[in-house]
Amino acid sequence: MERLKQKIKEEGTVLSNTVLKVDAFLNHQIDPVLMQEIGNTFAELFKGTGVTKIVTLESSGIAPAMMTGLQLGVPVVFARKRKSLTLVDQLLSANVYSYTKNETNEISVSNEYLIKKDKVLIIDDFLANGQAVLGIMNIVEQAGASLAGVGIVIEKGFQDGGEVLRTNGVRVESLAIIDSLQNRNVTFR
Ligand code: G4P
Ligand code: NA
Ligand code: NA
């Protein structure tokens, strides 16, 4: 997506050879117009695949997931990283290990909002090692639901998440794939 790549070039900051900061439009401040275009693009890519539900992970996945759900006309569920105060439902849970943070988080979704007949589109802001997506896929499987594919705003192509997922036959659509962040410079695929 050209507009997104332009935005990354103009407003992103390369923090290291592996980390890109995009707090200006995605991870802290959010650009609603850009999010809408992102949602429309995912909706166009996955239309006709029978998606009944978008599933993402709080918090930064919610904005692009919302705009996609709005355009496709389906509900958006975000997996929680913390257990809710109103915990009365049965939870489907998975452990997600973050290489970046060197910690494991349990993520969960109520079995009320993810059911066998659902066809799920997973949306997330970043794809690095793929652990978050694999965790959500595990939950989708526990629900007995099926997967239409995965939509990613920014894929770091030099980390192995994309390859792991595609090798396993998962349809992954990334709107911007970064091949390198060397020398404070963003190189797109
Ligand atoms: P993985 O799921 O692909 O294995 O990724 P990883 O554990 O490395 O990611 C941990 C967190 O860091 C995730 O956000 C992920 O979106 C984010 N992340 C990974 N690489 C980058 C990067 O280069 N730039 C930015 N800005 N974020 C990155 P999170 O902890 O779930 O936070 P939230 O923003 O969703 O609340
Ligand atoms: Na994030
Ligand atoms: Na994220």
Coordinates of N, CA and C and ligand atoms in Angstrom, one line a residue:
M1 N 0.8 -1.2 0.0 CA 0.0 0.0 0.0 C 0.9 1.2 0.0
E2 N 0.8 2.0 -1.1 CA 1.7 3.1 -1.3 C 1.7 4.2 -0.2
R3 N 0.4 4.6 0.2 CA 0.2 5.6 1.2 C 0.8 5.2 2.5
L4 N 0.7 3.9 2.9 CA 1.3 3.4 4.1 C 2.8 3.5 4.1
K5 N 3.4 3.1 3.0 CA 4.9 3.1 2.8 C 5.4 4.5 2.9
Q6 N 4.7 5.4 2.3 CA 5.0 6.9 2.4 C 5.0 7.4 3.8
K7 N 4.0 7.0 4.5 CA 3.8 7.4 5.9 C 4.9 6.8 6.8
I8 N 5.3 5.6 6.5 CA 6.4 5.0 7.3 C 7.7 5.8 7.0
K9 N 7.9 6.1 5.8 CA 9.1 6.9 5.4 C 9.1 8.2 6.1
E10 N 8.0 8.9 6.1 CA 7.9 10.3 6.6 C 7.8 10.3 8.1
E11 N 7.1 9.4 8.7 CA 6.8 9.6 10.1 C 7.3 8.5 11.0
G12 N 7.9 7.4 10.4 CA 8.4 6.3 11.2 C 9.9 6.7 11.6
T13 N 10.3 6.0 12.7 CA 11.7 6.2 13.2 C 12.3 4.9 13.4
V14 N 13.5 4.7 12.8 CA 14.2 3.4 12.9 C 14.9 3.5 14.3
L15 N 14.6 2.6 15.2 CA 15.2 2.7 16.6 C 16.4 1.8 16.6
S16 N 16.5 0.8 15.8 CA 17.6 -0.1 15.8 C 17.5 -0.9 14.5
N17 N 18.4 -1.9 14.3 CA 18.4 -2.7 13.1 C 17.1 -3.6 13.0
T18 N 16.4 -3.7 14.2 CA 15.2 -4.6 14.2 C 13.9 -3.9 14.5
V19 N 14.0 -2.7 15.0 CA 12.7 -2.1 15.6 C 12.4 -0.7 14.9
L20 N 11.2 -0.7 14.4 CA 10.7 0.5 13.8 C 9.6 1.1 14.7
K21 N 9.8 2.4 15.0 CA 8.7 3.1 15.8 C 7.7 3.8 14.9
V22 N 6.5 3.5 15.1 CA 5.4 4.2 14.3 C 4.3 4.7 15.2
D23 N 4.7 5.3 16.3 CA 3.8 5.8 17.3 C 3.0 7.0 16.7
A24 N 3.5 7.6 15.7 CA 2.8 8.8 15.1 C 1.5 8.5 14.4
F25 N 1.3 7.2 14.0 CA 0.1 6.9 13.3 C -0.5 5.5 13.6
L26 N 0.2 4.7 14.4 CA -0.3 3.3 14.6 C -0.3 2.8 16.0
N27 N 0.8 3.1 16.7 CA 1.0 2.5 18.1 C 0.7 3.4 19.2
H28 N 0.4 4.7 19.0 CA 0.1 5.6 20.1 C -0.9 6.6 19.6
Q29 N -0.5 7.5 18.7 CA -1.4 8.4 18.0 C -1.9 7.5 16.8
I30 N -3.2 7.6 16.5 CA -3.7 6.9 15.3 C -4.2 7.8 14.3
D31 N -3.9 7.5 13.0 CA -4.4 8.3 11.9 C -5.6 7.5 11.4
P32 N -6.8 8.1 11.7 CA -8.1 7.4 11.3 C -8.3 7.3 9.8
V33 N -7.8 8.3 9.0 CA -8.0 8.2 7.6 C -7.1 7.1 7.0
L34 N -5.9 7.0 7.5 CA -5.0 5.9 7.0 C -5.6 4.6 7.4
M35 N -6.1 4.5 8.7 CA -6.7 3.2 9.2 C -7.8 2.8 8.3
Q36 N -8.6 3.8 7.9 CA -9.8 3.5 7.0 C -9.3 2.9 5.7
E37 N -8.2 3.5 5.1 CA -7.7 2.9 3.8 C -7.1 1.5 4.0
I38 N -6.5 1.3 5.2 CA -5.9 0.0 5.5 C -7.1 -1.0 5.6
G39 N -8.2 -0.6 6.3 CA -9.3 -1.5 6.5 C -10.0 -1.8 5.1
N40 N -10.1 -0.8 4.3 CA -10.7 -1.0 3.0 C -9.8 -2.0 2.1
T41 N -8.5 -1.8 2.3 CA -7.6 -2.7 1.5 C -7.6 -4.1 2.0
F42 N -7.7 -4.4 3.3 CA -7.8 -5.8 3.8 C -9.2 -6.3 3.3
A43 N -10.2 -5.5 3.4 CA -11.6 -6.0 3.0 C -11.6 -6.4 1.6
E44 N -11.0 -5.6 0.7 CA -10.9 -5.9 -0.7 C -10.1 -7.2 -0.9
L45 N -9.0 -7.4 -0.2 CA -8.2 -8.6 -0.4 C -8.9 -9.9 0.0
F46 N -9.8 -9.7 1.1 CA -10.4 -11.0 1.7 C -11.9 -11.1 1.4
K47 N -12.4 -10.2 0.5 CA -13.8 -10.3 0.2 C -14.1 -11.6 -0.6
G48 N -15.2 -12.1 -0.4 CA -15.6 -13.4 -1.0 C -14.9 -14.6 -0.4
T49 N -14.2 -14.5 0.7 CA -13.7 -15.7 1.4 C -14.6 -16.2 2.5
G50 N -15.7 -15.5 2.7 CA -16.7 -16.0 3.7 C -16.3 -15.6 5.2
V51 N -15.5 -14.5 5.3 CA -15.2 -14.1 6.7 C -16.4 -13.7 7.5
T52 N -16.5 -14.3 8.7 CA -17.6 -13.9 9.6 C -17.1 -13.2 10.8
K53 N -15.8 -13.1 11.0 CA -15.3 -12.5 12.2 C -13.8 -12.1 12.0
I54 N -13.5 -10.9 12.6 CA -12.1 -10.4 12.6 C -11.6 -10.7 14.0
V55 N -10.5 -11.3 14.1 CA -9.9 -11.4 15.5 C -8.5 -10.8 15.5
T56 N -8.3 -10.0 16.5 CA -7.0 -9.3 16.7 C -6.5 -9.4 18.1
L57 N -5.4 -8.8 18.5 CA -4.9 -8.8 19.8 C -4.8 -7.4 20.3
E58 N -5.2 -7.1 21.6 CA -5.1 -5.8 22.1 C -3.7 -5.4 22.2
S59 N -3.3 -4.1 22.1 CA -4.1 -3.0 21.8 C -4.0 -2.5 20.4
S60 N -2.8 -2.6 19.8 CA -2.5 -1.9 18.5 C -3.2 -2.5 17.3
G61 N -3.6 -3.8 17.5 CA -4.3 -4.4 16.4 C -5.8 -3.9 16.2
I62 N -6.3 -3.3 17.3 CA -7.7 -3.0 17.3 C -8.1 -2.0 16.2
A63 N -7.3 -1.0 16.0 CA -7.7 0.1 15.0 C -7.8 -0.5 13.6
P64 N -6.7 -1.1 13.1 CA -6.9 -1.7 11.7 C -8.0 -2.8 11.6
A65 N -8.1 -3.5 12.7 CA -9.2 -4.6 12.7 C -10.6 -4.0 12.7
M66 N -10.8 -2.9 13.4 CA -12.1 -2.2 13.4 C -12.5 -1.7 12.0
M67 N -11.5 -1.1 11.4 CA -11.8 -0.5 10.0 C -12.1 -1.6 9.0
T68 N -11.4 -2.8 9.2 CA -11.7 -3.9 8.3 C -13.0 -4.5 8.6
G69 N -13.4 -4.7 9.8 CA -14.7 -5.2 10.2 C -15.8 -4.3 9.7
L70 N -15.6 -3.0 9.8 CA -16.6 -2.0 9.4 C -16.9 -2.2 7.9
Q71 N -15.8 -2.4 7.1 CA -15.9 -2.5 5.7 C -16.5 -3.8 5.3
L72 N -16.1 -4.9 6.0 CA -16.7 -6.2 5.6 C -18.0 -6.5 6.3
G73 N -18.4 -5.7 7.2 CA -19.7 -5.8 7.9 C -19.7 -7.0 8.8
V74 N -18.6 -7.3 9.5 CA -18.5 -8.4 10.5 C -18.0 -7.9 11.8
P75 N -18.3 -8.6 12.9 CA -17.8 -8.1 14.3 C -16.3 -8.3 14.4
V76 N -15.7 -7.5 15.3 CA -14.3 -7.6 15.6 C -14.1 -8.0 17.1
V77 N -13.3 -9.1 17.3 CA -13.0 -9.6 18.6 C -11.5 -9.3 18.9
F78 N -11.2 -8.7 20.0 CA -9.8 -8.6 20.4 C -9.5 -9.6 21.5
A79 N -8.4 -10.4 21.3 CA -8.0 -11.2 22.4 C -7.4 -10.3 23.5
R80 N -7.7 -10.7 24.7 CA -7.2 -9.9 25.8 C -5.9 -10.5 26.4
K81 N -5.1 -9.6 26.9 CA -3.8 -9.9 27.5 C -4.0 -10.1 29.0
R82 N -5.0 -9.4 29.5 CA -5.3 -9.5 30.9 C -6.7 -10.0 31.1
K83 N -7.0 -10.8 32.2 CA -8.3 -11.3 32.4 C -9.3 -10.2 32.8
S84 N -10.4 -10.2 32.2 CA -11.4 -9.1 32.5 C -12.0 -9.3 33.9
L85 N -12.5 -8.1 34.4 CA -13.1 -8.1 35.7 C -14.4 -8.9 35.7
T86 N -15.1 -8.9 34.6 CA -16.4 -9.5 34.5 C -16.3 -10.9 34.0
L87 N -15.2 -11.6 34.5 CA -14.9 -12.9 34.0 C -15.9 -14.0 34.4
V88 N -16.9 -14.3 33.5 CA -17.8 -15.3 33.8 C -17.9 -16.3 32.7
D89 N -17.4 -15.9 31.5 CA -17.5 -16.8 30.4 C -16.3 -17.8 30.4
Q90 N -16.5 -18.9 29.6 CA -15.4 -19.8 29.4 C -14.4 -19.2 28.4
L91 N -13.2 -19.3 28.8 CA -12.1 -18.7 28.0 C -11.4 -19.7 27.2
L92 N -11.0 -19.3 25.9 CA -10.1 -20.1 25.1 C -8.8 -19.3 25.2
S93 N -7.7 -20.0 25.7 CA -6.5 -19.3 25.9 C -5.3 -19.9 25.3
A94 N -4.3 -19.1 25.0 CA -3.0 -19.6 24.5 C -1.9 -18.8 25.1
N95 N -0.7 -19.4 25.1 CA 0.5 -18.6 25.6 C 1.2 -18.1 24.4
V96 N 1.6 -16.8 24.5 CA 2.3 -16.1 23.5 C 3.7 -15.7 24.0
Y97 N 4.7 -16.2 23.4 CA 6.1 -15.8 23.9 C 6.6 -14.7 23.0
S98 N 7.1 -13.6 23.6 CA 7.6 -12.5 22.8 C 9.1 -12.5 22.9
Y99 N 9.8 -12.7 21.8 CA 11.2 -12.7 21.7 C 11.8 -11.3 22.0
T100 N 11.0 -10.3 21.6 CA 11.4 -8.9 21.8 C 11.5 -8.6 23.3
K101 N 10.4 -9.0 24.0 CA 10.3 -8.7 25.4 C 10.8 -9.8 26.4
N102 N 11.1 -11.0 25.8 CA 11.5 -12.1 26.5 C 10.5 -12.4 27.7
E103 N 9.2 -12.5 27.3 CA 8.2 -12.8 28.3 C 7.1 -13.6 27.7
T104 N 6.4 -14.3 28.5 CA 5.2 -15.1 27.9 C 3.9 -14.5 28.5
N105 N 3.0 -14.2 27.6 CA 1.7 -13.7 28.0 C 0.6 -14.6 27.7
E106 N -0.4 -14.8 28.6 CA -1.5 -15.6 28.2 C -2.6 -14.7 27.6
I107 N -3.0 -15.1 26.4 CA -4.1 -14.3 25.7 C -5.3 -15.1 25.7
S108 N -6.5 -14.4 25.8 CA -7.7 -15.2 25.8 C -8.9 -14.5 25.1
V109 N -9.8 -15.4 24.7 CA -11.0 -14.9 24.0 C -12.2 -15.8 24.6
S110 N -13.3 -15.2 24.9 CA -14.5 -15.9 25.4 C -15.0 -16.8 24.3
N111 N -15.4 -18.0 24.7 CA -16.0 -19.0 23.7 C -17.3 -18.5 23.2
E112 N -17.9 -17.4 23.8 CA -19.1 -16.9 23.4 C -19.0 -16.1 22.0
Y113 N -17.8 -15.6 21.8 CA -17.6 -14.7 20.6 C -16.8 -15.4 19.5
L114 N -16.4 -16.6 19.7 CA -15.7 -17.3 18.7 C -16.2 -18.8 18.7
I115 N -16.9 -19.1 17.6 CA -17.6 -20.4 17.6 C -17.3 -21.2 16.4
K116 N -17.7 -22.5 16.4 CA -17.3 -23.4 15.3 C -17.7 -22.9 13.9
K117 N -18.8 -22.2 13.8 CA -19.2 -21.8 12.4 C -18.4 -20.6 11.9
D118 N -17.6 -20.0 12.8 CA -16.9 -18.8 12.4 C -15.8 -19.0 11.4
K119 N -15.6 -18.1 10.4 CA -14.5 -18.1 9.5 C -13.7 -16.8 9.9
V120 N -12.5 -16.9 10.3 CA -11.8 -15.9 10.9 C -10.7 -15.2 10.0
L121 N -10.7 -13.9 10.1 CA -9.6 -13.1 9.5 C -8.8 -12.5 10.7
I122 N -7.6 -12.9 10.8 CA -6.7 -12.3 11.9 C -6.1 -11.1 11.3
I123 N -6.2 -10.0 12.1 CA -5.5 -8.7 11.7 C -4.6 -8.3 12.8
D124 N -3.4 -7.9 12.5 CA -2.5 -7.3 13.5 C -1.6 -6.2 12.9
D125 N -1.1 -5.4 13.8 CA -0.3 -4.3 13.4 C 1.1 -4.7 12.8
F126 N 1.8 -5.5 13.6 CA 3.2 -5.9 13.2 C 3.2 -7.5 13.1
L127 N 4.1 -7.9 12.2 CA 4.4 -9.4 12.2 C 5.9 -9.4 12.3
A128 N 6.4 -10.0 13.3 CA 7.8 -10.2 13.6 C 8.1 -11.7 13.5
N129 N 8.1 -12.3 14.7 CA 8.3 -13.8 14.7 C 7.1 -14.6 14.6
G130 N 6.0 -13.9 14.6 CA 4.7 -14.6 14.4 C 4.0 -15.2 15.6
Q131 N 4.6 -15.0 16.7 CA 4.1 -15.7 17.9 C 2.7 -15.2 18.3
A132 N 2.4 -14.0 18.1 CA 1.0 -13.5 18.4 C 0.0 -14.1 17.5
V133 N 0.3 -14.2 16.2 CA -0.6 -14.8 15.2 C -0.8 -16.3 15.5
L134 N 0.3 -17.0 15.8 CA 0.2 -18.4 16.1 C -0.6 -18.6 17.4
G135 N -0.5 -17.7 18.3 CA -1.4 -17.8 19.5 C -2.9 -17.7 19.2
I136 N -3.2 -16.7 18.3 CA -4.6 -16.5 17.9 C -5.0 -17.7 17.1
M137 N -4.2 -18.2 16.2 CA -4.5 -19.4 15.4 C -4.9 -20.6 16.4
N138 N -4.1 -20.7 17.4 CA -4.3 -21.8 18.4 C -5.7 -21.7 19.0
I139 N -6.1 -20.4 19.3 CA -7.4 -20.1 19.9 C -8.5 -20.4 18.9
V140 N -8.3 -20.0 17.6 CA -9.3 -20.3 16.6 C -9.5 -21.8 16.4
E141 N -8.4 -22.6 16.5 CA -8.5 -24.0 16.4 C -9.3 -24.6 17.6
Q142 N -9.0 -24.1 18.8 CA -9.7 -24.6 20.0 C -11.2 -24.3 19.9
A143 N -11.6 -23.2 19.2 CA -13.0 -22.9 19.0 C -13.6 -23.8 17.9
G144 N -12.8 -24.5 17.2 CA -13.3 -25.3 16.1 C -13.6 -24.5 14.8
A145 N -13.2 -23.2 14.9 CA -13.5 -22.3 13.8 C -12.5 -22.5 12.7
S146 N -12.7 -21.9 11.5 CA -11.7 -22.0 10.4 C -11.1 -20.6 10.2
L147 N -10.0 -20.6 9.4 CA -9.2 -19.4 9.2 C -9.2 -19.1 7.7
A148 N -9.6 -17.8 7.5 CA -9.6 -17.3 6.1 C -8.2 -16.8 5.7
G149 N -7.5 -16.2 6.7 CA -6.1 -15.8 6.5 C -5.7 -14.7 7.5
V150 N -4.6 -14.1 7.2 CA -4.0 -13.1 8.2 C -3.7 -11.8 7.4
G151 N -4.1 -10.7 8.0 CA -3.8 -9.4 7.4 C -2.9 -8.6 8.3
I152 N -1.8 -8.2 7.8 CA -0.7 -7.5 8.7 C -0.5 -6.1 8.1
V153 N -0.4 -5.1 9.0 CA -0.1 -3.8 8.5 C 1.4 -3.7 8.1
I154 N 2.3 -4.0 9.0 CA 3.7 -4.0 8.7 C 4.4 -5.3 9.0
E155 N 4.9 -6.0 8.0 CA 5.6 -7.2 8.2 C 7.1 -6.9 8.2
K156 N 7.9 -7.4 9.2 CA 9.3 -7.3 9.2 C 9.8 -8.6 8.5
G157 N 10.1 -8.4 7.2 CA 10.4 -9.6 6.4 C 11.7 -10.3 6.7
F158 N 12.5 -9.6 7.5 CA 13.8 -10.1 7.9 C 13.7 -11.0 9.2
Q159 N 12.5 -11.0 9.8 CA 12.2 -11.9 10.9 C 11.4 -13.1 10.3
D160 N 11.2 -14.2 11.0 CA 10.8 -15.4 10.3 C 9.3 -15.7 10.4
G161 N 8.5 -14.8 11.0 CA 7.1 -15.1 11.2 C 6.3 -15.3 9.9
G162 N 6.6 -14.4 8.9 CA 5.9 -14.5 7.6 C 6.2 -15.9 6.9
E163 N 7.4 -16.2 7.0 CA 7.8 -17.5 6.3 C 7.2 -18.7 7.0
V164 N 7.3 -18.7 8.4 CA 6.7 -19.8 9.1 C 5.2 -20.0 8.8
L165 N 4.5 -18.9 8.7 CA 3.0 -18.9 8.4 C 2.8 -19.4 7.0
R166 N 3.4 -18.8 6.1 CA 3.2 -19.1 4.6 C 3.6 -20.5 4.3
T167 N 4.7 -21.0 4.9 CA 5.1 -22.4 4.7 C 4.1 -23.4 5.2
N168 N 3.3 -22.9 6.3 CA 2.3 -23.8 6.8 C 0.9 -23.6 6.1
G169 N 1.0 -22.9 4.9 CA -0.2 -22.8 4.1 C -1.2 -21.7 4.5
V170 N -0.8 -20.8 5.4 CA -1.6 -19.7 5.8 C -1.5 -18.6 4.8
R171 N -2.6 -18.0 4.4 CA -2.6 -16.9 3.5 C -2.3 -15.6 4.3
V172 N -1.2 -15.0 4.1 CA -0.7 -13.8 4.8 C -0.7 -12.7 3.8
E173 N -1.4 -11.6 4.1 CA -1.4 -10.4 3.3 C -0.8 -9.3 4.1
S174 N 0.3 -8.8 3.7 CA 1.0 -7.7 4.5 C 1.0 -6.4 3.6
L175 N 0.6 -5.3 4.2 CA 0.4 -4.1 3.4 C 1.7 -3.4 3.1
A176 N 2.7 -3.6 4.0 CA 4.1 -3.2 3.8 C 5.0 -4.2 4.3
I177 N 6.0 -4.7 3.5 CA 6.9 -5.6 4.0 C 8.3 -4.9 4.0
I178 N 8.9 -4.9 5.2 CA 10.2 -4.3 5.3 C 11.3 -5.4 5.2
D179 N 12.3 -5.2 4.3 CA 13.4 -6.1 4.1 C 14.5 -5.8 5.0
S180 N 14.7 -4.5 5.3 CA 15.8 -4.2 6.2 C 15.6 -2.8 6.9
L181 N 16.2 -2.7 8.1 CA 16.2 -1.5 8.8 C 17.6 -1.1 9.1
Q182 N 18.6 -1.6 8.3 CA 20.0 -1.3 8.5 C 20.3 0.1 8.3
N183 N 21.2 0.7 9.0 CA 21.7 2.0 8.8 C 20.6 3.1 8.9
R184 N 19.7 2.8 9.9 CA 18.6 3.8 10.1 C 17.7 4.0 8.9
N185 N 17.8 3.1 7.9 CA 17.1 3.2 6.7 C 16.0 2.1 6.5
V186 N 14.8 2.5 6.1 CA 13.8 1.5 5.8 C 13.8 1.1 4.3
T187 N 14.1 -0.2 4.1 CA 14.1 -0.8 2.8 C 12.8 -1.7 2.6
F188 N 12.0 -1.3 1.7 CA 10.8 -2.2 1.4 C 11.1 -3.2 0.4
R189 N 10.3 -4.4 0.5 CA 10.5 -5.4 -0.4 C 10.0 -5.0 -1.8
Ligands
G4P1 P1 5.6 -11.6 17.2 O1 4.2 -11.7 17.8 O2 5.5 -11.4 15.7 O3 6.5 -12.8 17.6 O4 6.3 -10.3 17.7 P2 7.0 -9.8 19.1 O5 6.7 -10.8 20.2 O6 8.4 -9.5 18.7 O7 6.2 -8.5 19.3 C1 5.9 -8.0 20.6 C2 5.2 -6.7 20.6 O8 6.1 -5.7 19.9 C3 3.9 -6.6 19.8 O9 3.1 -5.5 20.3 C4 4.3 -6.3 18.4 O10 3.3 -5.7 17.6 C5 5.4 -5.3 18.7 N1 6.5 -5.2 17.6 C6 7.3 -6.1 17.2 N2 8.2 -5.6 16.4 C7 8.0 -4.2 16.3 C8 8.5 -3.1 15.6 O11 9.5 -3.2 14.9 N3 8.0 -1.9 15.8 C9 6.9 -1.7 16.7 N4 6.4 -0.5 16.8 N5 6.3 -2.7 17.3 C10 6.8 -4.0 17.1 P3 2.4 -5.7 21.7 O12 3.3 -5.9 22.8 O13 1.3 -6.7 21.5 O14 1.8 -4.2 21.9 P4 0.5 -3.4 21.5 O15 1.1 -2.3 20.7 O16 -0.3 -4.3 20.6 O17 -0.2 -3.0 22.7
NA2 NA 2.5 -3.3 19.0
NA3 NA 0.5 -6.0 18.1

